PDB file of C-alpha atoms in Angstrom:
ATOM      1  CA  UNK A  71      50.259 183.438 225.416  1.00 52.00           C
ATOM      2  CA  UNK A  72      53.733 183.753 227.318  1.00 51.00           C
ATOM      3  CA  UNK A  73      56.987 184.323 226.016  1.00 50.00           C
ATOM      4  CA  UNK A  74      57.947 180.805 225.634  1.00 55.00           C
ATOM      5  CA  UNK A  75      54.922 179.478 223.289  1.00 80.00           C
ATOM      6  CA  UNK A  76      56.340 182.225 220.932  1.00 91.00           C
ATOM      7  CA  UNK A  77      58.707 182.205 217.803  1.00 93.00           C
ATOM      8  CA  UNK A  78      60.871 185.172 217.845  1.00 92.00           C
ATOM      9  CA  UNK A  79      60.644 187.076 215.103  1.00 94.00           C
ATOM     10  CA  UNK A  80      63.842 186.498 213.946  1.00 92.00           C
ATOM     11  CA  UNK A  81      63.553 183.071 212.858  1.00 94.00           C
ATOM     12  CA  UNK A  82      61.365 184.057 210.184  1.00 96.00           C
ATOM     13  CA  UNK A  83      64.530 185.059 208.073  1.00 94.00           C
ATOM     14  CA  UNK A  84      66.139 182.168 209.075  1.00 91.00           C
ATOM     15  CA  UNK A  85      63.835 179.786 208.197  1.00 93.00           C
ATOM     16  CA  UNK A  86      63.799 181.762 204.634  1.00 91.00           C
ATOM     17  CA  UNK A  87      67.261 181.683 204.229  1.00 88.00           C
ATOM     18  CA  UNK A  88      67.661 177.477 205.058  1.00 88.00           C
ATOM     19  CA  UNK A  89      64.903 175.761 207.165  1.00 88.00           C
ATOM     20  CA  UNK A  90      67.773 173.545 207.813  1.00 87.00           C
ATOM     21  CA  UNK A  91      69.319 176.195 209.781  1.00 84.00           C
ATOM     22  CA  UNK A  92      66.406 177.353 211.187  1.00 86.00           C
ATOM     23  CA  UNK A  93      65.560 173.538 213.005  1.00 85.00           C
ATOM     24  CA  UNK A  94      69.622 173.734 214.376  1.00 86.00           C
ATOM     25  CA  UNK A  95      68.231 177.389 215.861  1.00 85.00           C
ATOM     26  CA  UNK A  96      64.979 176.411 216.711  1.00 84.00           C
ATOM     27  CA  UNK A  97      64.861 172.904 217.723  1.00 79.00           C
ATOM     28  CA  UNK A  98      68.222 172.075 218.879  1.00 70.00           C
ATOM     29  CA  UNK A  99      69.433 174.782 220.378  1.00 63.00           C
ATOM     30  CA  UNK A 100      72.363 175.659 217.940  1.00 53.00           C
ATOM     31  CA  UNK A 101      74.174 178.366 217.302  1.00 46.00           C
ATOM     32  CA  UNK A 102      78.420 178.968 216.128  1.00 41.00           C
ATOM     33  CA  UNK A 103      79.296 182.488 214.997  1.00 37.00           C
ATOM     34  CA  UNK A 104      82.000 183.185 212.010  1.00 35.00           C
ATOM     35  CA  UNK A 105      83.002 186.802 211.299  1.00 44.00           C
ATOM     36  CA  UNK A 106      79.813 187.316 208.937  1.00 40.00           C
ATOM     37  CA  UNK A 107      77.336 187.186 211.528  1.00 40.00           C
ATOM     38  CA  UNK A 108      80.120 188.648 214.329  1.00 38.00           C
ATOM     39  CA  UNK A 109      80.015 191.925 211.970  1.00 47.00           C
ATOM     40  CA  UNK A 110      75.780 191.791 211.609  1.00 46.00           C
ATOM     41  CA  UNK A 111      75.900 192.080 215.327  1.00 47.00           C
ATOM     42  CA  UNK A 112      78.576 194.292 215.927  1.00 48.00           C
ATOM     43  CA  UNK A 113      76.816 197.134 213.496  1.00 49.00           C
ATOM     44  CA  UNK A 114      73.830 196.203 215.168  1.00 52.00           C
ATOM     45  CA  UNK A 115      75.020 197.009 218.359  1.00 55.00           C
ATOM     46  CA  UNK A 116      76.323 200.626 216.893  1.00 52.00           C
ATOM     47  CA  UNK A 117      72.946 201.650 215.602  1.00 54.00           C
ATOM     48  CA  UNK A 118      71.194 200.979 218.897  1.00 54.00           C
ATOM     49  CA  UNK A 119      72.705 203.758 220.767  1.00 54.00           C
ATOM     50  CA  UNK A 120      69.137 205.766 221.702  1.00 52.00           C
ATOM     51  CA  UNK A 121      65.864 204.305 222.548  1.00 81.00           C
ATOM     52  CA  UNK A 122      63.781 207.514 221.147  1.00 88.00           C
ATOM     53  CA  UNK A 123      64.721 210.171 219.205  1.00 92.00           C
ATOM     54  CA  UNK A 124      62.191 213.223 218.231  1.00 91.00           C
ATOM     55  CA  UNK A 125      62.507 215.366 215.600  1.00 91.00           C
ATOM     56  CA  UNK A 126      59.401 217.598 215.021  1.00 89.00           C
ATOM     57  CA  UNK A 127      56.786 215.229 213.551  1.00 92.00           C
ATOM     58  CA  UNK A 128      58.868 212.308 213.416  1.00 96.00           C
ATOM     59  CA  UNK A 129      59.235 209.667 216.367  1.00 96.00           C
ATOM     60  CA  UNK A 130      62.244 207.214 215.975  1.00 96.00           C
ATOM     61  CA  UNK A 131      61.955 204.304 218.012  1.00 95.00           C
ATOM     62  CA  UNK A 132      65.213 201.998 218.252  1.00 94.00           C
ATOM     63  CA  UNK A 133      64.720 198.516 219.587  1.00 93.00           C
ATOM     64  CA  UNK A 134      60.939 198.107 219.651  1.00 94.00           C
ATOM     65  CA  UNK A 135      59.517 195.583 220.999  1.00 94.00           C
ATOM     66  CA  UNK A 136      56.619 193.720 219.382  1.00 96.00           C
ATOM     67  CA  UNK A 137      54.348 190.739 219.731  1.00 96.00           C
ATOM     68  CA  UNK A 138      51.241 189.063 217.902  1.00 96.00           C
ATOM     69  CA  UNK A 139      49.341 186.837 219.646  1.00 95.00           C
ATOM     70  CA  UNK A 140      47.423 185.483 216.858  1.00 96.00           C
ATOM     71  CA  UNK A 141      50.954 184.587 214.826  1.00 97.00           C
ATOM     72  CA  UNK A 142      52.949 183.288 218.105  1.00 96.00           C
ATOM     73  CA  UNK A 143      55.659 185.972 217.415  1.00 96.00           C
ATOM     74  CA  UNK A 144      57.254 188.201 219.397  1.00 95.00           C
ATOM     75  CA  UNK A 145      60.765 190.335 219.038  1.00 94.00           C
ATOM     76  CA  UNK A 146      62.105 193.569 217.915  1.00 94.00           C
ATOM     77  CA  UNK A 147      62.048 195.946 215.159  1.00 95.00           C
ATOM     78  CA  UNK A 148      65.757 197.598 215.013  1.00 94.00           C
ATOM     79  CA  UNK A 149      63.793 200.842 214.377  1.00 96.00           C
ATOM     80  CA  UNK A 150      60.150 201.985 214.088  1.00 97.00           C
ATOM     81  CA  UNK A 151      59.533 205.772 212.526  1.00 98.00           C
ATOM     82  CA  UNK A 152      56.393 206.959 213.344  1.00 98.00           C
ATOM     83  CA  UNK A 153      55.326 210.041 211.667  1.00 97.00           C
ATOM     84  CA  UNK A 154      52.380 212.211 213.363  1.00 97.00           C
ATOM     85  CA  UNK A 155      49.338 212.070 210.685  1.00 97.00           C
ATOM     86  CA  UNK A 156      45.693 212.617 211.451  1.00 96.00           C
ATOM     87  CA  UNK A 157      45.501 209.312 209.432  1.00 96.00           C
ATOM     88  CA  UNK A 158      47.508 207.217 211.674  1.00 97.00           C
ATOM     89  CA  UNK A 159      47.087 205.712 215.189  1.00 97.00           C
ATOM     90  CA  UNK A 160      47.663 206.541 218.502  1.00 96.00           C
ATOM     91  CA  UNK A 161      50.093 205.433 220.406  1.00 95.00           C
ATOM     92  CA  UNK A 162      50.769 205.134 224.634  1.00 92.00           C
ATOM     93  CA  UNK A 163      51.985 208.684 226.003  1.00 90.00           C
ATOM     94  CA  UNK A 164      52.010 210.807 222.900  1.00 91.00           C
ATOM     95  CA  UNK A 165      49.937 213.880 221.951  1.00 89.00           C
ATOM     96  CA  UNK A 166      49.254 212.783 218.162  1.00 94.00           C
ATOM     97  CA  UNK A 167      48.453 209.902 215.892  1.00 97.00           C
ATOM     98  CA  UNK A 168      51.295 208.514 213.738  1.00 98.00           C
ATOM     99  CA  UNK A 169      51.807 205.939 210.975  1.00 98.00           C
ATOM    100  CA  UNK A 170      54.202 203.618 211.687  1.00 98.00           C
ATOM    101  CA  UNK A 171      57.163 202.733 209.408  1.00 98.00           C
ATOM    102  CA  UNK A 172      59.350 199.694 210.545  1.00 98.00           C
ATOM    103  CA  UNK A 173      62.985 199.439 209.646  1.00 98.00           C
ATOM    104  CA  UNK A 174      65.025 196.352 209.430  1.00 96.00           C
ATOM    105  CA  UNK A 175      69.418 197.217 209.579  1.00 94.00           C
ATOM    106  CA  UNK A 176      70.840 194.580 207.392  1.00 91.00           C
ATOM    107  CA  UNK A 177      75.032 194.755 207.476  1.00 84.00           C
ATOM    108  CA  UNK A 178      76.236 194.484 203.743  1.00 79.00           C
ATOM    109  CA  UNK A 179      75.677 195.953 200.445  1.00 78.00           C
ATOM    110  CA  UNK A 180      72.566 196.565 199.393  1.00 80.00           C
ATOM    111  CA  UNK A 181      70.883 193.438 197.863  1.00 83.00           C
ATOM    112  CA  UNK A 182      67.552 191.513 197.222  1.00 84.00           C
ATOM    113  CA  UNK A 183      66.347 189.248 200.084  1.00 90.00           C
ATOM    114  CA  UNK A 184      63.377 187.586 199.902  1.00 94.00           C
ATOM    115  CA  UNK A 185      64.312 186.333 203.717  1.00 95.00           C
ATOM    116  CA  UNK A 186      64.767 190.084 204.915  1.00 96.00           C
ATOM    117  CA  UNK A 187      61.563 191.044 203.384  1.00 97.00           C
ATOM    118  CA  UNK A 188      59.446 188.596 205.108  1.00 98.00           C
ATOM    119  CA  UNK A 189      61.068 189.392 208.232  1.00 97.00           C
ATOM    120  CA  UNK A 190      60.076 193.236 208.058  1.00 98.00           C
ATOM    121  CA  UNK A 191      56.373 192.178 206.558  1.00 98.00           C
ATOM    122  CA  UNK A 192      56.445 190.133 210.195  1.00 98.00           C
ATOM    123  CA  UNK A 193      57.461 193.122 212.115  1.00 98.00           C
ATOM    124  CA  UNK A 194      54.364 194.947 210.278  1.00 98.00           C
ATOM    125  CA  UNK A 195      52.049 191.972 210.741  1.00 98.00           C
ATOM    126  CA  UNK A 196      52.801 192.684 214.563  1.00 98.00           C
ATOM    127  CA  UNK A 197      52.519 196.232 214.641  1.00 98.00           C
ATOM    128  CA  UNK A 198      49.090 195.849 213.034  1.00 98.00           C
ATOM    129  CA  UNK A 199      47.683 193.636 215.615  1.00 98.00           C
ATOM    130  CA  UNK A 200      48.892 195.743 218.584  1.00 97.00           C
ATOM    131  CA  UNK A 201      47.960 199.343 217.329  1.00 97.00           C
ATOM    132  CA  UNK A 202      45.000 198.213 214.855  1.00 97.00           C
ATOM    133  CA  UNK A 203      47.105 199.771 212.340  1.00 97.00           C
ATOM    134  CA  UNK A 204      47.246 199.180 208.096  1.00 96.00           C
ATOM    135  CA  UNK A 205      51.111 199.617 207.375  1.00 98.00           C
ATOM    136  CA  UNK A 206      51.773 199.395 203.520  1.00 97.00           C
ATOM    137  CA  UNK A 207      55.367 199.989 203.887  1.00 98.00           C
ATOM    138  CA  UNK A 208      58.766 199.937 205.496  1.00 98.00           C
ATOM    139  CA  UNK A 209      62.059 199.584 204.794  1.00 98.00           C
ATOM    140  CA  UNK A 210      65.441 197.516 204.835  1.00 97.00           C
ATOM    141  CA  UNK A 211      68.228 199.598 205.389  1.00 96.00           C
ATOM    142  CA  UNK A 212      71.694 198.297 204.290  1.00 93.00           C
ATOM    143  CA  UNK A 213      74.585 199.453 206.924  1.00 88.00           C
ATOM    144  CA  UNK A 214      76.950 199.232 204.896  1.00 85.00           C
ATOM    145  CA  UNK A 215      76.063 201.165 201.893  1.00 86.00           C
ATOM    146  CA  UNK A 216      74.150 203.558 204.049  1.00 88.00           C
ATOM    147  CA  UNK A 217      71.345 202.891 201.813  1.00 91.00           C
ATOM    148  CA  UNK A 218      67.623 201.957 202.018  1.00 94.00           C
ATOM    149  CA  UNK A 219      65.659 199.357 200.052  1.00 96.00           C
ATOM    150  CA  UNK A 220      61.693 200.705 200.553  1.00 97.00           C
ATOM    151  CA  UNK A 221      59.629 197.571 200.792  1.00 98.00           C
ATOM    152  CA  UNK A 222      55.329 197.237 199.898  1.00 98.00           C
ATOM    153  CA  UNK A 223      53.844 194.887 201.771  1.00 98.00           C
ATOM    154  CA  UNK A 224      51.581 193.776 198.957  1.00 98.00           C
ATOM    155  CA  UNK A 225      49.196 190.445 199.584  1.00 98.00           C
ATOM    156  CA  UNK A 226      51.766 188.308 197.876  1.00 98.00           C
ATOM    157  CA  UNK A 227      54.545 189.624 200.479  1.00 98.00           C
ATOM    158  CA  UNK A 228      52.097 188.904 203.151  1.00 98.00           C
ATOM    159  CA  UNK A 229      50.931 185.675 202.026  1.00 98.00           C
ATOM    160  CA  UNK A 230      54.235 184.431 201.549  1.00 98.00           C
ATOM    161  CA  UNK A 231      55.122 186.051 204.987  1.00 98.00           C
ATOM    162  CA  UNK A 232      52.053 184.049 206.808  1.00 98.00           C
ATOM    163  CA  UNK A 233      53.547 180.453 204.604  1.00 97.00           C
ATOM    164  CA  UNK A 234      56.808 180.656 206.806  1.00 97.00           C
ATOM    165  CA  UNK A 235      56.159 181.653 210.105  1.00 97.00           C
ATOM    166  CA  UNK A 236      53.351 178.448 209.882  1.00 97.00           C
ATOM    167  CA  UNK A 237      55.941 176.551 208.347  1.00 95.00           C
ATOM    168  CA  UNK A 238      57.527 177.327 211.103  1.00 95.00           C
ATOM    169  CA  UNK A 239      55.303 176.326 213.487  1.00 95.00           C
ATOM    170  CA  UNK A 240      54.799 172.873 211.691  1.00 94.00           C
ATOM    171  CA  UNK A 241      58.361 172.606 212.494  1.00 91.00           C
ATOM    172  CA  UNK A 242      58.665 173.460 216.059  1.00 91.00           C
ATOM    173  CA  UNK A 243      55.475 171.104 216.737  1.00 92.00           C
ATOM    174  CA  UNK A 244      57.084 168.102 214.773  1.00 91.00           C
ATOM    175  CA  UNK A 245      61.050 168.852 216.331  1.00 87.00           C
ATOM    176  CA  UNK A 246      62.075 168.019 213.151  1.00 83.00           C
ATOM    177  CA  UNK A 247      65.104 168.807 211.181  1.00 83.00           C
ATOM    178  CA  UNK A 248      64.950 169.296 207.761  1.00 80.00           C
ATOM    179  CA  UNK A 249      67.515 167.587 205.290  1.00 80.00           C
ATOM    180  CA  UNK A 250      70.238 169.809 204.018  1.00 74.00           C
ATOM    181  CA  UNK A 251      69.741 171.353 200.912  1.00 76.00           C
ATOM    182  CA  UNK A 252      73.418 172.712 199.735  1.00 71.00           C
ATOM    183  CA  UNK A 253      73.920 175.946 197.576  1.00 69.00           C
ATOM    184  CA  UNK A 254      75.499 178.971 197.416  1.00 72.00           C
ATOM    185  CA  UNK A 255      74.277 180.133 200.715  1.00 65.00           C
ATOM    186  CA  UNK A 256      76.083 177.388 202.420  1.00 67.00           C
ATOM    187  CA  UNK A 257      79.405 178.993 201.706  1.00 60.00           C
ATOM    188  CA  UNK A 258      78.458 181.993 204.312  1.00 66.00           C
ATOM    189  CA  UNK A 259      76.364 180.272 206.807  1.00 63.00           C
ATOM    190  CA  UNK A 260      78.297 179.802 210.133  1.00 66.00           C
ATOM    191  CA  UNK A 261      76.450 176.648 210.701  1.00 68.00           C
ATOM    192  CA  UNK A 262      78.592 174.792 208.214  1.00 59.00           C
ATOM    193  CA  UNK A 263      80.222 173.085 210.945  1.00 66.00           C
ATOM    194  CA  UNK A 264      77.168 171.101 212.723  1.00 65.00           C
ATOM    195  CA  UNK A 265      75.079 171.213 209.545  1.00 72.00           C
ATOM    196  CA  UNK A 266      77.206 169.511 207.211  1.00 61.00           C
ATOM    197  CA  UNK A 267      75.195 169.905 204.674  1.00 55.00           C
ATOM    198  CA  UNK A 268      77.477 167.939 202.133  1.00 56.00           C
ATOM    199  CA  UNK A 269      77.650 164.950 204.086  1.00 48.00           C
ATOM    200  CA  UNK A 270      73.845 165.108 204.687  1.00 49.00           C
ATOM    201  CA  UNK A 271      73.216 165.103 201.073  1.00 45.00           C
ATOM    202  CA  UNK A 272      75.317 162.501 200.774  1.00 43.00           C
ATOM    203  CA  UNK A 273      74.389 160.078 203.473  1.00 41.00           C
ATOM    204  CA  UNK A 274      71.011 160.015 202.001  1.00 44.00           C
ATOM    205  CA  UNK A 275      71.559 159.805 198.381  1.00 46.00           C
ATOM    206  CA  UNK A 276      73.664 156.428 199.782  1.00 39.00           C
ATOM    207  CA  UNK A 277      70.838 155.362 201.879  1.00 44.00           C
ATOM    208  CA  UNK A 278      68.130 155.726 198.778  1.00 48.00           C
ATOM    209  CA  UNK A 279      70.787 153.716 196.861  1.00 51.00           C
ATOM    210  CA  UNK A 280      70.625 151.088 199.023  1.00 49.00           C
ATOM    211  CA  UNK A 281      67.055 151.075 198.932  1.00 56.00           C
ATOM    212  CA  UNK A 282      66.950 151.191 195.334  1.00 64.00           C
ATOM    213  CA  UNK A 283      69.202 147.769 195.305  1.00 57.00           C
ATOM    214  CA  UNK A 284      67.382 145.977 197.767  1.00 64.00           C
ATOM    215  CA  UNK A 285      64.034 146.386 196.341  1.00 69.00           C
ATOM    216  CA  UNK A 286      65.797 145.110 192.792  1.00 65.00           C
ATOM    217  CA  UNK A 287      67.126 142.317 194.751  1.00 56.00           C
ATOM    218  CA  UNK A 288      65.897 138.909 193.836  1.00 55.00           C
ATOM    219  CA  UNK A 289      63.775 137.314 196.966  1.00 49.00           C
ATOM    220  CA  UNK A 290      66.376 134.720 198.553  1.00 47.00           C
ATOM    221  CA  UNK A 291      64.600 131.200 198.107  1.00 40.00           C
TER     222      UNK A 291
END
């Protein structure tokens, strides 16, 4: 499967956070910045500073690349620990066997994020595939607060997990957009501009109106 017939890995958070904004990313090639997402990338950019680091036991990978050919995915994991354990797996070029521990940098407080956990459960899905690995668990690590949120990736995560990234598909396939859905996480999103989601709304709630009328319209004789 090439690079192309892939969704990257990313757009699983998206797509959790608005599939509205995930068809502007996806299928129409969208994107505007406002200083939210300028800061996500910014302390993005500061954690990426080393490819490996080795301490010991412990392997820290910083922007890993991954891929699943059965999902169509393919991206990176901001950082992959993999500690050396006879019950792990091997990996390319090192002595020992390690399980693997992905870790997604979020900018921001601490909070929950259903989104942000089905994007790391992807990143796992992927590393499974590629070193025929079982990873129960990673972790979302908040930049701000310098904290971690430690994440199981129990069957509900995963199911859930598998739901968007086909709903996903489904949407790439169709080049659909879907209809704007406003809420509190419009008030953030730096698509407000080309989504406008209010206007959507109400451009359809206008054109059901009319609808309504003209099926209660008496037939003209």
């Amino acid at each position: 499967m090439e690079d192309e017939e892939r969704i990257p890995l990313s757009y699983v958070a998206q797509y959790g956070y608005c599939p509205r904004r995930a068809g502007l990313l996806m299928n129409q090639q969208l994107w505007m910045e406002n200083e939210h997402t300028a800061e996500g990338r910014f302390q993005h950019q500061r954690t990426h500073d080393h490819r490996v680091e080795r301490r010991s036991d412990l392997l820290t990978f910083y922007e890993f690349p991954v891929v699943s050919n059965t999902l169509g995915l393919s991206g990176k994991c901001d950082c992959v620990e993999a500690s050396a354990s006879p019950d792990g797996v091997p990996l390319p070029g090192e002595p020992s066997r390690y399980i693997l521990y992905p870790v997604e940098y979020k900018h921001g407080p601490l909070r929950q994020e259903s989104e942000y956990m089905q994007q790391l459960c992807a990143q796992a899905l992927c590393l499974e595939e590629m070193y025929d690995a079982k990873i129960h668990k990673g972790a979302l690590f908040y930049i701000q607060s310098h904290r971690r949120q430690e994440i199981a990736f129990t069957p509900e995560l995963r199911q859930a997990t598998l739901e968007t990234i086909q709903a996903l598909w489904q949407l790439w396939h169709t080049q659909g957009l879907p209809s704007a859905k406003p809420g509190k996480h419009c008030g953030k999103c730096s698509m407000q501009e080309v989504c406008m989601p209010k206007l959507t709304t109400f451009a359809v709630a206008y054109r059901h109106k009319l609808l309504q009328e003209l099926a209660g319209s008496p037939s003209e004789v």
